[in-house]
Coordinates of C-alpha atoms in Angstrom, one line a residue:
Chain X
X17 CA 0.0 0.0 0.0
X18 CA 1.3 3.4 -0.9
X19 CA 0.3 6.6 -2.6
X20 CA -3.2 6.5 -1.3
X21 CA -2.7 9.3 1.1
X22 CA -2.4 13.0 0.9
X23 CA -0.6 15.7 2.8
X24 CA -2.3 19.0 3.6
X25 CA -1.2 22.1 5.4
X26 CA -2.8 22.9 8.7
X27 CA -1.9 26.5 8.9
X28 CA 1.7 27.6 9.0
X29 CA 2.9 25.3 11.7
X30 CA 1.4 21.9 10.9
X31 CA 1.0 19.2 8.3
X32 CA -1.7 16.6 8.2
X33 CA -1.0 13.2 6.5
X34 CA -4.4 11.9 5.7
X35 CA -5.1 8.2 4.8
X36 CA -8.4 6.6 3.7
X37 CA -11.6 8.4 4.8
X38 CA -12.9 5.6 7.0
X39 CA -12.6 4.1 10.5
X40 CA -10.8 0.8 10.4
X41 CA -7.9 -0.9 12.0
X42 CA -5.9 -1.2 8.8
X43 CA -6.0 2.6 8.3
X44 CA -5.2 3.1 12.0
X45 CA -2.2 0.8 11.7
X46 CA -0.7 2.9 8.9
X47 CA -1.2 6.1 10.9
X48 CA 0.5 4.5 13.9
X49 CA 3.3 3.1 11.9
X50 CA 4.0 6.5 10.4
X51 CA 3.7 8.1 13.8
X52 CA 6.4 5.7 15.2
X53 CA 8.6 6.5 12.2
X54 CA 8.3 10.3 12.6
X55 CA 8.9 10.1 16.3
X56 CA 12.0 7.9 15.8
X57 CA 13.4 10.1 13.1
X58 CA 13.7 13.1 15.4
X59 CA 13.4 15.5 12.5
X60 CA 14.8 19.0 13.1
X61 CA 12.0 21.5 13.9
X62 CA 9.3 18.8 14.4
X63 CA 7.7 19.5 17.8
X64 CA 5.1 16.8 18.3
X65 CA 2.7 14.4 16.5
X66 CA -0.9 13.5 17.1
X67 CA -2.2 10.2 15.6
X68 CA -6.0 10.2 15.0
X69 CA -8.3 7.6 13.3
X70 CA -7.0 8.3 9.8
X71 CA -4.6 11.2 10.0
X72 CA -1.3 12.0 11.5
X73 CA -0.8 15.6 12.6
X74 CA 2.8 16.9 12.6
X75 CA 3.4 20.1 14.4
X76 CA 6.6 22.0 13.7
X77 CA 8.3 25.2 14.4
X78 CA 7.5 27.3 11.3
X79 CA 10.6 29.4 11.8
X80 CA 13.0 26.5 12.2
X81 CA 11.7 23.7 9.9
X82 CA 11.5 23.9 6.2
X83 CA 7.9 23.0 5.5
X84 CA 8.6 21.9 1.9
X85 CA 11.4 19.5 2.7
X86 CA 9.5 18.3 5.7
X87 CA 6.5 17.5 3.5
X88 CA 8.8 15.6 1.1
X89 CA 10.2 13.6 3.9
X90 CA 6.7 12.8 5.3
X91 CA 5.6 11.8 1.9
X92 CA 8.4 9.2 1.6
X93 CA 7.7 7.9 5.1
X94 CA 4.0 7.7 4.6
X95 CA 4.5 5.7 1.3
X96 CA 6.7 3.3 3.2
X97 CA 4.1 2.8 6.0
X98 CA 2.7 -0.6 5.0
X99 CA 0.2 -0.8 7.8
X100 CA 1.8 -3.8 9.4
X101 CA -0.4 -4.5 12.5
X102 CA 1.5 -4.3 15.7
X103 CA -0.8 -5.3 18.6
X104 CA -0.1 -2.9 21.4
X105 CA -0.2 -3.6 25.2
X106 CA -3.5 -4.9 26.6
X107 CA -5.3 -3.1 29.4
X108 CA -7.9 -5.3 31.2
X109 CA -10.1 -2.6 32.7
X110 CA -12.3 -3.5 35.6
X111 CA -15.9 -2.2 35.2
X112 CA -18.8 -2.1 37.6
X113 CA -21.8 -2.3 35.2
X114 CA -25.3 -0.9 35.7
X115 CA -27.0 0.6 38.7
X116 CA -25.6 4.0 39.8
X117 CA -22.4 3.3 37.9
X118 CA -24.1 2.7 34.6
X119 CA -27.4 4.6 34.5
X120 CA -28.1 3.7 30.8
X121 CA -27.5 0.0 30.9
X122 CA -31.2 -0.9 31.2
X123 CA -32.1 1.6 28.5
X124 CA -29.6 0.2 26.1
X125 CA -30.8 -3.4 26.9
X126 CA -34.4 -2.3 26.3
X127 CA -33.5 -0.5 23.1
X128 CA -31.6 -3.5 21.8
X129 CA -34.2 -6.1 22.9
X130 CA -31.8 -8.0 25.1
X131 CA -31.2 -8.3 28.8
X132 CA -28.7 -6.2 30.7
X133 CA -26.6 -9.3 31.3
X134 CA -26.4 -9.8 27.5
X135 CA -25.3 -6.2 27.0
X136 CA -22.6 -6.7 29.6
X137 CA -21.5 -10.0 28.0
X138 CA -21.2 -8.4 24.5
X139 CA -19.4 -5.3 25.8
X140 CA -17.0 -7.2 28.0
X141 CA -16.5 -10.0 25.4
X142 CA -14.7 -7.9 22.8
X143 CA -11.1 -6.6 22.6
X144 CA -11.0 -3.0 21.5
X145 CA -8.4 -1.1 19.5
X146 CA -7.4 2.4 20.8
X147 CA -7.7 4.7 17.8
X148 CA -6.8 7.9 19.5
X149 CA -6.6 9.9 22.7
X150 CA -8.5 13.2 22.5
X151 CA -11.3 15.4 23.7
X152 CA -9.9 15.7 27.2
X153 CA -6.6 14.4 28.7
X154 CA -6.4 10.6 28.5
X155 CA -9.8 10.0 27.0
X156 CA -9.6 6.9 24.8
X157 CA -11.6 6.4 21.6
X158 CA -12.1 2.7 21.2
X159 CA -13.2 0.7 18.1
X160 CA -14.3 -2.9 18.0
X161 CA -17.8 -2.6 19.6
X162 CA -20.0 -5.6 18.8
X163 CA -22.4 -4.4 16.0
X164 CA -25.3 -5.6 18.1
X165 CA -24.5 -2.7 20.5
X166 CA -24.3 0.0 17.9
X167 CA -26.7 2.7 19.1
X168 CA -27.3 6.4 18.3
X169 CA -26.1 8.9 20.9
X170 CA -28.4 10.3 23.6
X171 CA -30.7 13.0 22.3
X172 CA -29.9 15.0 25.3
X173 CA -26.2 15.0 26.3
X174 CA -25.3 15.0 30.0
X175 CA -23.5 18.2 31.0
X176 CA -21.3 16.3 33.4
X177 CA -20.4 12.6 33.5
X178 CA -17.9 11.2 35.9
X179 CA -14.3 10.2 35.5
X180 CA -14.1 6.5 34.8
X181 CA -17.4 6.4 32.9
X182 CA -17.5 3.4 30.5
X183 CA -19.8 4.4 27.6
X184 CA -20.9 3.6 24.1
X185 CA -22.1 5.8 21.3
X186 CA -22.6 5.1 17.6
X187 CA -20.1 2.3 16.7
X188 CA -17.7 3.4 19.3
X189 CA -16.8 2.7 22.9
X190 CA -14.9 4.9 25.3
X191 CA -13.5 5.3 28.8
X192 CA -13.8 8.7 30.2
X193 CA -10.7 10.1 31.9
X194 CA -12.0 13.1 33.8
X195 CA -15.4 14.5 34.5
X196 CA -16.8 16.0 31.3
X197 CA -20.0 16.5 29.3
X198 CA -21.1 13.5 27.2
X199 CA -23.8 12.4 24.9
X200 CA -22.9 8.7 25.1
X201 CA -24.7 5.9 27.0
X202 CA -23.2 5.1 30.4
X203 CA -22.9 1.3 30.8
X204 CA -20.7 1.3 33.8
X205 CA -17.7 2.8 35.6
X206 CA -14.1 1.8 36.2
X207 CA -12.1 2.8 39.2
X208 CA -9.1 3.2 37.0
X209 CA -8.0 6.8 36.4
X210 CA -6.8 7.1 32.9
X211 CA -5.3 10.4 33.8
X212 CA -3.8 11.3 37.2
X213 CA -1.1 13.9 37.6
X214 CA 0.0 12.3 40.8
X215 CA 1.3 9.2 39.1
X216 CA 4.8 8.9 37.6
X217 CA 2.9 8.1 34.3
X218 CA 0.0 10.5 34.3
X219 CA -1.5 8.9 31.1
X220 CA -2.1 5.2 31.0
X221 CA -3.4 4.2 27.5
X222 CA -1.7 5.1 24.3
X223 CA -3.0 5.0 20.7
X224 CA -2.5 1.6 19.1
X225 CA -2.9 -0.3 22.4
X226 CA -5.8 -2.7 23.3
X227 CA -8.5 -2.6 25.9
X228 CA -10.8 -5.3 27.3
X229 CA -13.4 -4.9 30.0
X230 CA -13.8 -7.2 33.0
X231 CA -17.0 -7.0 35.1
X232 CA -16.5 -6.4 38.8
X233 CA -19.0 -6.1 41.6
X234 CA -19.8 -2.9 43.5
X235 CA -17.7 -4.0 46.5
X236 CA -14.6 -4.5 44.4
X237 CA -15.2 -1.2 42.7
X238 CA -15.2 0.5 46.1
X239 CA -12.0 -1.2 47.2
X240 CA -10.1 -0.3 44.0
X241 CA -11.6 3.2 43.8
X242 CA -10.3 3.9 47.3
X243 CA -6.8 2.9 46.2
X244 CA -7.0 4.9 43.0
X245 CA -8.3 7.9 44.9
X246 CA -5.0 7.9 46.9
X247 CA -3.1 8.1 43.6
X248 CA -2.1 4.4 43.6
X249 CA -1.6 2.5 40.4
X250 CA -4.3 -0.2 40.3
X251 CA -3.8 -1.5 36.7
X252 CA -0.8 -2.7 34.8
X253 CA -0.9 -3.6 31.1
X254 CA -0.2 -7.0 29.6
X255 CA 2.3 -7.1 26.8
Chain B
X7 CA 5.4 32.6 50.9
X8 CA 5.3 35.9 49.0
X9 CA 2.1 36.3 47.1
X10 CA -0.2 38.6 45.2
X11 CA -3.6 38.1 47.0
X12 CA -6.8 38.4 44.9
X13 CA -9.0 40.9 46.6
X14 CA -11.6 40.9 43.9
X15 CA -11.3 39.1 40.6
X16 CA -12.3 40.4 37.2
X17 CA -15.0 38.5 35.2
X18 CA -12.5 35.8 34.0
X19 CA -8.9 35.9 35.0
X20 CA -6.6 33.0 34.7
X21 CA -2.9 32.3 34.8
X22 CA -1.5 31.7 31.3
X23 CA 1.9 31.2 29.9
X24 CA 3.0 30.2 26.4
X25 CA 1.0 27.0 26.7
X26 CA 1.1 23.4 27.6
X27 CA 2.6 22.0 24.5
X28 CA 3.9 18.5 23.7
X29 CA 1.0 16.5 25.0
X30 CA -1.5 16.7 22.1
X31 CA -1.3 13.0 21.6
X32 CA -2.6 12.5 25.2
X33 CA -5.5 14.8 24.7
X34 CA -4.0 17.7 26.6
X35 CA -5.2 21.1 25.4
X36 CA -2.3 23.6 25.2
X37 CA -4.3 26.5 26.6
X38 CA -1.8 29.4 27.1
X39 CA -2.3 33.1 26.6
X40 CA -4.8 34.1 23.9
X41 CA -2.6 37.1 22.9
X42 CA 1.1 36.1 23.0
X43 CA 2.1 39.7 22.0
X44 CA 0.5 41.3 25.0
X45 CA 1.7 38.5 27.3
X46 CA 5.3 39.1 26.0
X47 CA 4.9 42.9 26.4
X48 CA 3.7 42.6 30.1
X49 CA 6.7 40.2 30.8
X50 CA 9.2 42.5 29.0
X51 CA 8.1 45.4 31.3
X52 CA 9.2 43.4 34.3
X53 CA 12.3 41.8 32.8
X54 CA 10.8 38.3 32.4
X55 CA 11.1 35.9 29.4
X56 CA 8.2 36.5 26.9
X57 CA 6.3 33.3 27.7
X58 CA 6.4 33.5 31.5
X59 CA 3.0 33.0 33.2
X60 CA 1.0 36.1 33.8
X61 CA -2.6 36.9 34.8
X62 CA -4.8 37.1 31.7
X63 CA -7.9 39.1 32.4
X64 CA -11.0 39.3 30.3
X65 CA -12.8 42.6 29.6
X66 CA -11.8 43.9 33.1
X67 CA -9.0 43.2 35.5
X68 CA -8.6 42.3 39.1
X69 CA -7.8 44.0 42.4
X70 CA -4.7 42.5 43.9
X71 CA -2.8 43.2 47.1
X72 CA 0.9 42.5 47.7
X73 CA 1.9 40.2 50.5
X74 CA 5.7 40.5 50.2
X75 CA 8.3 43.1 51.0
X76 CA 8.1 44.4 47.4
X77 CA 7.4 43.4 43.9
X78 CA 7.4 44.9 40.4
X79 CA 4.3 44.3 38.4
X80 CA 3.3 45.5 34.9
X81 CA 0.0 45.8 32.9
X82 CA -0.4 45.2 29.2
X83 CA -3.7 46.5 27.9
X84 CA -5.6 49.8 27.5
X85 CA -7.1 49.9 30.9
X86 CA -7.9 52.3 33.7
X87 CA -6.1 51.4 36.9
X88 CA -5.1 52.6 40.3
X89 CA -1.9 51.7 42.2
X90 CA -1.9 52.3 45.9
X91 CA -5.0 54.4 45.5
X92 CA -3.5 56.7 42.8
X93 CA -4.7 56.7 39.2
X94 CA -2.1 55.4 36.9
X95 CA -1.5 54.6 33.2
X96 CA -1.1 51.1 31.9
X97 CA 1.6 49.7 29.5
X98 CA 4.2 50.2 32.3
X99 CA 5.6 48.6 35.4
X100 CA 5.0 49.6 39.0
X101 CA 7.0 48.9 42.1
X102 CA 4.6 47.8 44.8
X103 CA 5.3 47.6 48.6
X104 CA 3.7 45.3 51.2
X105 CA 0.0 45.9 51.5
X106 CA -0.3 48.1 48.4
X107 CA -3.1 47.3 46.0
X108 CA -3.3 47.4 42.3
X109 CA -6.8 47.8 41.0
X110 CA -7.3 47.1 37.3
X111 CA -10.5 48.4 35.7
X112 CA -12.3 47.7 32.4
X113 CA -10.4 47.5 29.2
X114 CA -11.1 50.5 26.9
X115 CA -10.1 48.6 23.9
X116 CA -9.6 44.9 23.1
X117 CA -10.8 41.9 25.1
X118 CA -7.8 40.7 27.1
X119 CA -5.0 42.3 29.2
X120 CA -2.1 40.8 31.2
X121 CA -0.6 41.4 34.5
X122 CA 3.0 40.2 34.9
X123 CA 5.2 40.1 38.0
X124 CA 9.0 40.3 38.0
X125 CA 10.4 36.8 38.5
X126 CA 7.1 35.3 37.6
X127 CA 4.4 33.4 39.5
X128 CA 5.5 30.3 41.4
X129 CA 2.5 28.1 41.0
X130 CA 3.5 24.4 40.2
X131 CA 4.3 23.5 36.7
X132 CA 1.9 20.8 35.4
X133 CA 3.1 19.0 32.4
X134 CA 5.6 21.8 31.9
X135 CA 3.3 24.7 32.0
X136 CA 1.4 27.0 34.5
X137 CA -1.4 27.7 32.1
X138 CA -4.9 27.3 33.3
X139 CA -7.2 25.0 31.4
X140 CA -10.6 25.2 33.2
X141 CA -12.2 22.1 31.6
X142 CA -9.3 19.7 32.5
X143 CA -8.5 21.4 35.8
X144 CA -4.8 21.7 34.8
X145 CA -3.1 24.8 36.1
X146 CA -5.9 25.5 38.6
X147 CA -9.1 27.5 37.8
X148 CA -10.2 31.1 37.3
X149 CA -9.0 33.5 40.0
X150 CA -11.3 33.8 43.0
X151 CA -11.4 36.3 45.9
X152 CA -8.9 35.2 48.6
X153 CA -6.6 33.3 46.2
X154 CA -2.9 33.7 47.0
X155 CA -0.8 33.7 43.9
X156 CA 2.7 32.8 45.0
X157 CA 5.4 34.9 43.4
X158 CA 9.0 33.9 42.9
X159 CA 10.6 37.0 44.4
X160 CA 10.1 38.8 47.7
X161 CA 11.5 42.2 46.5
X162 CA 11.2 44.3 43.4
X163 CA 14.3 44.0 41.2
X164 CA 16.5 47.0 41.2
X165 CA 16.0 49.7 38.5
X166 CA 13.4 52.1 37.5
X167 CA 9.9 51.4 36.2
X168 CA 9.6 51.3 32.5
X169 CA 6.8 51.9 30.0
X170 CA 6.2 50.9 26.4
X171 CA 4.2 52.5 23.6
X172 CA 1.7 49.9 22.5
X173 CA 1.9 51.3 19.0
X174 CA 5.2 49.5 18.8
X175 CA 3.5 46.1 19.1
X176 CA 3.3 44.3 15.8
X177 CA -0.3 43.4 15.6
X178 CA -1.5 42.5 12.1
X179 CA -4.2 45.0 11.0
X180 CA -7.0 44.3 8.6
X181 CA -8.4 40.9 7.6
X182 CA -7.6 37.8 9.7
X183 CA -5.1 35.9 7.6
X184 CA -5.9 32.2 7.1
X185 CA -4.4 29.3 5.3
X186 CA -7.2 27.3 3.6
X187 CA -7.6 23.7 4.7
X188 CA -6.9 21.1 5.8
X189 CA -10.5 20.2 4.8
X190 CA -11.3 22.9 2.3
X191 CA -12.3 20.2 -0.1
X192 CA -15.4 19.6 2.1
X193 CA -16.8 22.9 0.9
X194 CA -18.1 24.0 -2.5
X195 CA -16.2 26.7 -4.4
X196 CA -19.1 29.0 -3.6
X197 CA -18.8 28.1 0.0
X198 CA -15.1 29.1 0.1
X199 CA -15.9 32.3 -1.8
X200 CA -18.5 33.2 0.7
X201 CA -16.1 32.5 3.6
X202 CA -13.5 34.8 2.1
X203 CA -15.8 37.6 1.0
X204 CA -18.3 37.8 3.8
X205 CA -18.2 39.9 6.9
X206 CA -18.6 38.0 10.2
X207 CA -19.4 39.2 13.7
X208 CA -18.4 37.6 17.0
X209 CA -21.6 36.3 18.7
X210 CA -22.0 36.3 22.5
X211 CA -20.6 32.8 22.4
X212 CA -17.0 33.9 22.2
X213 CA -14.6 32.7 24.9
X214 CA -11.2 31.0 25.4
X215 CA -12.5 27.8 23.8
X216 CA -13.7 29.4 20.6
X217 CA -15.6 32.2 18.8
X218 CA -19.0 31.3 17.2
X219 CA -19.4 33.8 14.3
X220 CA -22.5 35.1 12.6
X221 CA -22.6 36.0 9.0
X222 CA -23.1 34.5 5.5
X223 CA -23.8 30.8 5.4
X224 CA -21.0 28.6 4.0
X225 CA -22.0 25.7 1.8
X226 CA -20.5 22.2 2.5
X227 CA -19.8 19.5 0.0
X228 CA -21.1 16.1 1.1
X229 CA -22.5 17.1 4.5
X230 CA -20.7 18.2 7.7
X231 CA -19.9 14.9 9.5
X232 CA -16.2 14.0 9.4
X233 CA -14.2 11.5 11.3
X234 CA -12.8 13.3 14.3
X235 CA -9.2 14.5 13.9
X236 CA -6.9 17.2 15.1
X237 CA -8.1 20.7 16.1
X238 CA -5.6 23.5 16.3
X239 CA -5.7 26.9 18.0
X240 CA -7.0 28.9 15.1
X241 CA -8.8 26.1 13.3
X242 CA -11.9 27.4 11.6
X243 CA -14.6 24.7 11.5
X244 CA -18.1 24.9 10.0
X245 CA -20.7 22.8 11.6
X246 CA -24.3 22.1 10.4
X247 CA -25.3 25.8 11.2
X248 CA -23.0 26.7 8.2
X249 CA -21.6 29.5 10.3
X250 CA -17.9 29.3 11.2
X251 CA -16.4 28.7 14.6
X252 CA -12.9 29.8 15.3
X253 CA -11.3 27.5 17.8
X254 CA -9.1 29.2 20.3
X255 CA -6.6 28.4 23.1
X256 CA -8.9 26.2 25.2
X257 CA -10.3 24.1 22.4
X258 CA -10.3 20.4 22.7
X259 CA -7.5 18.5 20.8
X260 CA -9.8 16.6 18.4
X261 CA -13.2 17.1 16.9
X262 CA -15.4 16.2 14.0
X263 CA -16.5 19.2 11.9
X264 CA -14.9 20.1 8.6
X265 CA -12.2 22.7 8.9
X266 CA -12.3 25.2 6.1
X267 CA -9.2 27.1 7.1
X268 CA -6.5 27.6 9.8
X269 CA -5.7 31.0 11.2
X270 CA -2.1 32.2 10.5
X271 CA -0.2 32.3 13.7
X272 CA 0.6 36.0 13.2
X273 CA -3.1 36.8 13.2
X274 CA -4.0 35.0 16.5
X275 CA -3.1 38.0 18.7
X276 CA -5.4 40.3 16.8
X277 CA -8.1 37.7 17.0
X278 CA -7.6 37.3 20.7
X279 CA -8.4 41.0 21.2
X280 CA -11.9 40.7 19.6
X281 CA -15.1 40.6 21.6
X282 CA -18.7 39.9 21.0
X283 CA -20.1 42.3 18.4
X284 CA -16.7 42.9 16.7
X285 CA -16.6 42.3 13.0
X286 CA -14.0 40.7 10.9
X287 CA -13.1 39.4 7.5
X288 CA -10.9 36.5 6.5
X289 CA -8.2 36.7 3.8
X290 CA -6.4 33.6 2.4
X291 CA -2.6 33.5 2.3
X292 CA -0.3 30.8 1.3
X293 CA 1.8 28.9 3.9
X294 CA 5.0 30.8 2.8
X295 CA 3.3 34.2 3.3
X296 CA 1.9 33.1 6.7
X297 CA 5.4 32.1 7.8
X298 CA 6.9 35.4 6.5
X299 CA 4.3 37.4 8.4
X300 CA 5.2 35.5 11.5
X301 CA 8.9 35.9 11.0
X302 CA 8.4 39.7 10.7
X303 CA 6.3 39.7 13.8
X304 CA 8.8 37.7 15.8
X305 CA 11.6 40.0 14.6
X306 CA 9.6 43.1 15.8
X307 CA 9.0 41.5 19.1
X308 CA 12.8 40.8 19.5
X309 CA 13.4 44.5 18.9
X310 CA 10.9 45.6 21.6
X311 CA 13.4 46.0 24.5
X312 CA 14.8 49.0 22.6
X313 CA 11.4 50.6 22.8
X314 CA 11.2 50.5 26.6
X315 CA 11.3 54.0 28.2
X316 CA 12.0 54.8 31.8
X317 CA 8.9 56.2 33.6
X318 CA 9.8 59.8 34.7
X319 CA 7.0 62.2 35.1
X320 CA 3.9 60.1 35.3
X321 CA 1.6 62.0 37.7
X322 CA 1.1 58.9 39.8
X323 CA 4.7 58.7 40.7
X324 CA 5.1 62.4 41.6
X325 CA 4.9 61.8 45.3
X326 CA 7.7 63.4 47.4
X327 CA 9.1 60.0 48.1
X328 CA 9.2 59.1 44.4
X329 CA 10.9 62.4 43.6
X330 CA 13.5 61.8 46.3
X331 CA 14.1 58.2 45.0
X332 CA 14.4 59.3 41.4
X333 CA 17.7 60.3 40.0
X334 CA 16.8 63.7 38.7
X335 CA 20.3 64.9 38.0
X336 CA 20.9 63.2 34.7
X337 CA 17.3 63.4 33.6
X338 CA 16.9 59.7 33.1
X339 CA 16.3 57.3 35.9
X340 CA 19.1 54.8 35.8
X341 CA 19.6 51.7 37.9
X342 CA 20.0 52.3 41.6
X343 CA 23.2 54.4 41.1

C-alpha cells in the first residue's frame, strides 16, 4: 500500500497526513506506523505528533523547519508505511456495570431487545483497539464494539459525567478520563483513572494499544476506587 | 510565601503562559495566553522571558494586594487602573510595597489584558506549564477572591519602572489571515468564496474555547460529518449551522466538523483581542506568506526591548518620596546608582 494518502497544510505550523476516509484498524495501523517512524526520526523542527483515526498531525516550528522538505520527507515515510499491524499492550479494565455506575445499561438493553446481562456479556467480550486519545486528557476512543451494540447517541447530552465512565455511542466505545460532558450511553464505571497527575505516568493508555473490560461487583469497585483515589496504580498492562 | 492576593477578581482571570505543548497525543489542550504579543509585552516590562506565566484578564482586570516586601508588576492592555489608590496609566511597570493594592478596571479597547510580576508566578508546573485549562483542571481554575498567587521573588528588582508605547507592538491590521484547509475540499467553491468575501461578527458565544461567528452561510460539500481528527488553536470549523467557529486556546484536541481554514499564527493575537459584536473578514494567504508574516512579527518582538522607556513624570509617581528616590540629576532614571 502506498500513494493512497495526501498531505495537507494545517496553517503555518502543521502538516496533516491523511489516509483513507474511514474508521478501520488497517488505516489506523498505517497512521500509527507513520507516527512511530516520525517520532523515531527526530526531525529538526518537528515538535510533536498526534495520531488520530485516519490522520497523523505533525506540528513543527514554522521558523525552524523547512515546510517543503518536511513535506517531502513525510511523503516518503507515509509511502513506506505498509500498515503492518503491531498489537499494542492490553489493558484489562475492571468495570462495575449498571446501577448507579451505569445509568443507561437498562435503557440500552431495552433499546436492543436484550437483557442487561447480555449487553454486559457483549461489551466485555470484545477486545478493543485504541484509535486515539483526545477530547480531554487521557480520553480513549475505542473501536471494536460488537455491531449488536451500535446505538445512536443520547438525544440530550449530559452536562457532566464522571471520570471512569465506560460508555458507548454510535459504533464506538470509550472510557472517560476526567469529569466532562457526554452524549454517550453510560454502561458502567471503572475505578481506573486514565489520567492522574500524581502518578509517575499521568497517562495510561496510548493509541494503538488494546482494551478489554472485566465485570467487577460494586464492593470490588469501592476497594479499587479507594486505592485509585489515593493516587495508587491499580492496573498494569499485559504485553 | 510571597504572594499577590486576589482581593476581587475580574470577570474571568486565569494564569497563562506560552502554553502546555507537547501532549497533544494524550488529549492535553495547550491553553496558554490568547494574545502572545500582549503577554510578551507585560513580561518584558518586568524583565521576564516573553512566555512567562501572567494573569490574563478578560474585559476587566482584578484587584490584587501584595503580601511580600516588594514586587514589580506591569500591565499590558488599554485599561484604567489605580496603584496604591492613585490613578495610573497602563503599559508600564510599578514597584509595589507590602500591603499596596493594584486595581485594574475595564479595558477601553480589546478583550484581554495581562498582569505580569517580575520573577514570575511560582504556581506548580503541570506537564511543563502553568497555564490554566478550566475544563481539565490543569493549572488551577479562574481567580477567586482570597486566592494567594505565589510569586517567585520577595523584593522588586533594582531599577526604574519602564513603559512601552503599545503602537510599537506588531499586531496585524485588517483581515484575519488564514491558510485554507486542511478540509477545504469539504466545501463548494461558492462556500469558500462566501467565507473569504463575507463579513462575520463575533456572537455572545466567544470565549477562550472558541468564537462562534455570525454572517453569511457557508456551503458544505457532502455534509458536515467527518471522522474526528486534530483541532488546532485557530482552526476554523463549519458545523451544520453553516456558520464558522474559530477554535481558540482552550479548544479540545480533536473534533469532528470540517475545517475550512486555519488562522495564520501571526493573526492570532489580533483575533484574541476581539469581543462579541466585533466584525472581521478573512483573507487567504499561502503557507509561505503566513510564515513570512510570523517571521516579521517575531523580529519586531525581539526589537521591543529597545522601545522601553523609563517612567519619569507620570503623575502617579510624583509623590515626594518618588521624587527623592528618582535620580533627577541626569534626567533619566538609571539603575540604583
